[in-house]
Amino acid sequence: MKTAKKLLDRQARKRRIRARISGTSVKPRLVVFKSLNEIYVQIIDDSAGKTLASASSLKIKKGSKSERASEVGKLVAEAAKISKIESVVFDRGGFPYAGRVKILAEAARVVGLKF
C-alpha cells in the first residue's frame, strides 16, 4: 500500500507541474522519468506533439546510477545541440529535484543547455 500511495502522490505532483509548464518550438520541455534502475529523458515540443531528442541509461552499462544519470544529461544536451535547441523548460515529472534528477540537470547545464 505504501508504494501505491507514493505513486499516486507523484502523479498528483506531475499533474500540478504540467498544469503550469508547456514546451513550445522555441523553448521545448525537457522531461525526466526515472525507474528503479534506469533514467530516461526526452525533449518534447508540446505544441507540435513531437519528441525532438531523447536519451536514456539503457545502453550505459558501467558506473553507478548517479554516474549514468550524469552521462544521460550530457547525451541529451549534445542531442539538443544537434537539433539546434539552446534552452528548455525543465519538467522533473513529479520527482524531487534531488539525487539523480539534480545530477542529470547539472550535467546538461555543464554541456550548455539552458533552463
mmCIF file of C-alpha atoms in Angstrom:
data_model
loop_
_atom_site.group_PDB
_atom_site.id
_atom_site.type_symbol
_atom_site.label_atom_id
_atom_site.label_comp_id
_atom_site.label_asym_id
_atom_site.label_seq_id
_atom_site.Cartn_x
_atom_site.Cartn_y
_atom_site.Cartn_z
ATOM 1 C CA MET A 1 0.000 0.000 0.000
ATOM 2 C CA LYS A 2 2.858 2.356 0.693
ATOM 3 C CA THR A 3 4.171 2.118 -2.885
ATOM 4 C CA ALA A 4 0.681 2.744 -4.307
ATOM 5 C CA LYS A 5 0.383 5.935 -2.233
ATOM 6 C CA LYS A 6 3.848 7.075 -3.342
ATOM 7 C CA LEU A 7 2.869 6.544 -6.981
ATOM 8 C CA LEU A 8 -0.404 8.444 -6.557
ATOM 9 C CA ASP A 9 1.406 11.310 -4.799
ATOM 10 C CA ARG A 10 3.978 11.524 -7.623
ATOM 11 C CA GLN A 11 1.223 11.515 -10.243
ATOM 12 C CA ALA A 12 -0.522 14.378 -8.427
ATOM 13 C CA ARG A 13 2.741 16.384 -8.335
ATOM 14 C CA LYS A 14 3.230 15.642 -12.033
ATOM 15 C CA ARG A 15 -0.252 16.984 -12.862
ATOM 16 C CA ARG A 16 0.401 20.169 -10.874
ATOM 17 C CA ILE A 17 3.696 20.707 -12.693
ATOM 18 C CA ARG A 18 2.193 20.043 -16.141
ATOM 19 C CA ALA A 19 -0.638 22.499 -15.437
ATOM 20 C CA ARG A 20 1.957 25.279 -15.209
ATOM 21 C CA ILE A 21 4.542 24.382 -17.861
ATOM 22 C CA SER A 22 4.402 23.527 -21.537
ATOM 23 C CA GLY A 23 7.031 23.180 -24.230
ATOM 24 C CA THR A 24 6.997 25.223 -27.417
ATOM 25 C CA SER A 25 9.072 25.034 -30.569
ATOM 26 C CA VAL A 26 11.228 27.903 -29.257
ATOM 27 C CA LYS A 27 11.598 26.512 -25.722
ATOM 28 C CA PRO A 28 10.699 22.800 -25.586
ATOM 29 C CA ARG A 29 10.125 20.769 -22.422
ATOM 30 C CA LEU A 30 12.852 18.501 -21.024
ATOM 31 C CA VAL A 31 11.059 15.588 -19.303
ATOM 32 C CA VAL A 32 12.731 13.234 -16.818
ATOM 33 C CA PHE A 33 11.486 9.785 -15.844
ATOM 34 C CA LYS A 34 13.382 7.510 -13.527
ATOM 35 C CA SER A 35 12.695 3.921 -12.675
ATOM 36 C CA LEU A 36 14.432 1.871 -10.027
ATOM 37 C CA ASN A 37 17.468 1.177 -12.215
ATOM 38 C CA GLU A 38 17.277 3.462 -15.265
ATOM 39 C CA ILE A 39 16.697 7.118 -16.133
ATOM 40 C CA TYR A 40 15.086 8.446 -19.309
ATOM 41 C CA VAL A 41 14.979 11.975 -20.753
ATOM 42 C CA GLN A 42 13.045 13.468 -23.663
ATOM 43 C CA ILE A 43 12.899 16.939 -25.158
ATOM 44 C CA ILE A 44 9.323 17.499 -26.307
ATOM 45 C CA ASP A 45 7.609 20.207 -28.350
ATOM 46 C CA ASP A 46 4.089 20.134 -26.884
ATOM 47 C CA SER A 47 2.605 22.461 -29.498
ATOM 48 C CA ALA A 48 3.538 20.037 -32.292
ATOM 49 C CA GLY A 49 3.307 16.892 -30.134
ATOM 50 C CA LYS A 50 6.764 15.694 -31.168
ATOM 51 C CA THR A 51 9.813 14.372 -29.389
ATOM 52 C CA LEU A 52 12.825 16.360 -30.600
ATOM 53 C CA ALA A 53 15.580 14.488 -28.744
ATOM 54 C CA SER A 54 15.905 11.714 -26.191
ATOM 55 C CA ALA A 55 18.444 9.773 -24.162
ATOM 56 C CA SER A 56 18.411 7.004 -21.589
ATOM 57 C CA SER A 57 20.737 4.987 -19.410
ATOM 58 C CA LEU A 58 19.776 1.692 -21.059
ATOM 59 C CA LYS A 59 22.939 1.431 -23.167
ATOM 60 C CA ILE A 60 25.290 2.752 -20.474
ATOM 61 C CA LYS A 61 26.441 -0.349 -18.641
ATOM 62 C CA LYS A 62 29.218 0.836 -16.340
ATOM 63 C CA GLY A 63 29.139 3.145 -13.350
ATOM 64 C CA SER A 64 26.701 3.812 -10.548
ATOM 65 C CA LYS A 65 23.174 5.074 -11.161
ATOM 66 C CA SER A 66 24.330 8.625 -10.397
ATOM 67 C CA GLU A 67 27.215 8.392 -12.870
ATOM 68 C CA ARG A 68 24.869 7.038 -15.531
ATOM 69 C CA ALA A 69 22.405 9.895 -14.835
ATOM 70 C CA SER A 70 25.225 12.378 -15.371
ATOM 71 C CA GLU A 71 26.125 10.689 -18.651
ATOM 72 C CA VAL A 72 22.478 10.799 -19.799
ATOM 73 C CA GLY A 73 22.375 14.535 -19.023
ATOM 74 C CA LYS A 74 25.405 15.084 -21.223
ATOM 75 C CA LEU A 75 23.938 12.921 -24.002
ATOM 76 C CA VAL A 76 20.617 14.775 -24.073
ATOM 77 C CA ALA A 77 22.366 18.158 -24.070
ATOM 78 C CA GLU A 78 24.507 17.080 -27.029
ATOM 79 C CA ALA A 79 21.393 15.791 -28.839
ATOM 80 C CA ALA A 80 19.742 19.161 -28.175
ATOM 81 C CA LYS A 81 22.727 20.974 -29.684
ATOM 82 C CA ILE A 82 22.432 18.828 -32.811
ATOM 83 C CA SER A 83 18.728 19.750 -33.011
ATOM 84 C CA LYS A 84 19.668 23.438 -32.515
ATOM 85 C CA ILE A 85 17.911 23.671 -29.133
ATOM 86 C CA GLU A 86 19.590 26.097 -26.742
ATOM 87 C CA SER A 87 17.121 26.430 -23.870
ATOM 88 C CA VAL A 88 14.391 24.223 -22.441
ATOM 89 C CA VAL A 89 11.747 24.155 -19.710
ATOM 90 C CA PHE A 90 12.676 21.537 -17.089
ATOM 91 C CA ASP A 91 9.952 19.034 -16.170
ATOM 92 C CA ARG A 92 11.063 16.799 -13.316
ATOM 93 C CA GLY A 93 7.990 14.591 -13.761
ATOM 94 C CA GLY A 94 6.894 14.767 -10.131
ATOM 95 C CA PHE A 95 10.231 13.547 -8.825
ATOM 96 C CA PRO A 96 12.051 15.657 -6.208
ATOM 97 C CA TYR A 97 14.815 17.879 -7.589
ATOM 98 C CA ALA A 98 17.467 15.874 -5.763
ATOM 99 C CA GLY A 99 19.682 12.872 -6.366
ATOM 100 C CA ARG A 100 19.769 11.549 -9.921
ATOM 101 C CA VAL A 101 17.353 14.194 -11.251
ATOM 102 C CA LYS A 102 19.587 17.008 -9.973
ATOM 103 C CA ILE A 103 22.761 15.313 -11.237
ATOM 104 C CA LEU A 104 21.210 14.905 -14.701
ATOM 105 C CA ALA A 105 20.125 18.569 -14.801
ATOM 106 C CA GLU A 106 23.536 19.861 -13.710
ATOM 107 C CA ALA A 107 25.326 17.683 -16.284
ATOM 108 C CA ALA A 108 23.065 19.038 -19.034
ATOM 109 C CA ARG A 109 23.826 22.603 -17.905
ATOM 110 C CA VAL A 110 27.576 21.949 -17.992
ATOM 111 C CA VAL A 111 27.354 20.921 -21.650
ATOM 112 C CA GLY A 112 25.487 24.148 -22.439
ATOM 113 C CA LEU A 113 21.755 23.518 -22.206
ATOM 114 C CA LYS A 114 19.949 26.466 -20.570
ATOM 115 C CA PHE A 115 16.976 26.106 -18.213
#
